[in-house]
Short mmCIF file of C-alpha atoms in Angstrom, two decimals:
data_model
loop_
_atom_site.label_atom_id
_atom_site.label_comp_id
_atom_site.label_asym_id
_atom_site.label_seq_id
_atom_site.Cartn_x
_atom_site.Cartn_y
_atom_site.Cartn_z
CA UNK A 1 0.00 0.00 0.00
CA UNK A 2 1.41 3.36 -0.99
CA UNK A 3 -1.41 5.73 -0.01
CA UNK A 4 -3.00 6.73 3.29
CA UNK A 5 -6.55 7.16 2.03
CA UNK A 6 -8.01 8.19 5.37
CA UNK A 7 -6.45 9.14 8.72
CA UNK A 8 -8.37 10.00 11.87
CA UNK A 9 -6.35 11.42 14.76
CA UNK A 10 -7.74 10.45 18.15
CA UNK A 11 -5.17 11.52 20.75
CA UNK A 12 -1.92 13.49 20.69
CA UNK A 13 1.34 11.55 20.95
CA UNK A 14 3.28 13.34 23.68
CA UNK A 15 6.97 12.54 23.75
CA UNK A 16 8.62 12.62 27.18
CA UNK A 17 11.55 14.92 27.82
CA UNK A 18 13.52 11.89 29.06
CA UNK A 19 12.99 8.22 28.37
CA UNK A 20 11.27 6.57 25.48
CA UNK A 21 7.91 5.65 24.01
CA UNK A 22 7.05 2.35 22.35
CA UNK A 23 5.20 2.74 19.04
CA UNK A 24 3.04 0.11 17.39
CA UNK A 25 1.78 0.54 13.82
CA UNK A 26 -0.61 -2.18 12.65
CA UNK A 27 -1.90 -2.76 9.13
CA UNK A 28 -4.70 -5.27 8.70
CA UNK A 29 -5.29 -7.82 5.99
CA UNK A 30 -6.27 -6.59 2.55
CA UNK A 31 -10.02 -6.57 1.94
CA UNK A 32 -11.82 -7.26 -1.36
CA UNK A 33 -11.25 -3.67 -2.55
CA UNK A 34 -7.50 -3.74 -1.77
CA UNK A 35 -7.73 -1.56 1.33
CA UNK A 36 -6.19 -2.25 4.75
CA UNK A 37 -7.07 -0.91 8.19
CA UNK A 38 -4.33 1.07 9.95
CA UNK A 39 -3.90 1.81 13.65
CA UNK A 40 -1.18 3.64 15.58
CA UNK A 41 -0.67 3.03 19.31
CA UNK A 42 1.94 4.06 21.86
CA UNK A 43 2.99 2.92 25.32
CA UNK A 44 5.11 5.01 27.66
CA UNK A 45 5.21 2.37 30.36
CA UNK A 46 7.98 -0.19 30.69
CA UNK A 47 5.41 -2.94 31.14
CA UNK A 48 4.13 -2.66 27.55
CA UNK A 49 0.61 -3.25 28.84
CA UNK A 50 -0.91 0.25 28.78
CA UNK A 51 -1.43 1.28 25.14
CA UNK A 52 -3.10 4.44 23.81
CA UNK A 53 -4.61 4.52 20.33
CA UNK A 54 -3.59 7.71 18.55
CA UNK A 55 -4.90 7.23 15.03
CA UNK A 56 -6.89 4.96 12.75
CA UNK A 57 -7.01 4.96 9.02
CA UNK A 58 -7.24 3.20 5.69
CA UNK A 59 -4.33 2.26 3.42
CA UNK A 60 -4.64 1.39 -0.27
CA UNK A 61 -2.53 1.04 -3.39
CA UNK A 62 -2.47 3.40 -6.33
CA UNK A 63 -1.39 6.58 -4.60
CA UNK A 64 1.80 7.20 -6.55
CA UNK A 65 1.39 9.62 -9.37
CA UNK A 66 0.93 13.29 -10.14
CA UNK A 67 -0.13 14.50 -6.73
CA UNK A 68 0.31 18.00 -5.35
CA UNK A 69 3.53 18.84 -3.51
CA UNK A 70 3.21 19.63 0.19
CA UNK A 71 6.58 21.40 0.29
#
């Protein structure tokens, strides 16, 4: 998949001044139309148990081409 078709932000990802944050990006199986679900989670705890969902979306192929520059 080369295109983020849809992205819904749910919570800000706040980076700590010290330490680290674990990030998990998950892409689901391709459906009949070639799209995949996308989720983005983070965990600041060392236990890796407490996860916050930050975004959900849809991925698909066919995004490369004559798009507008964001520069």
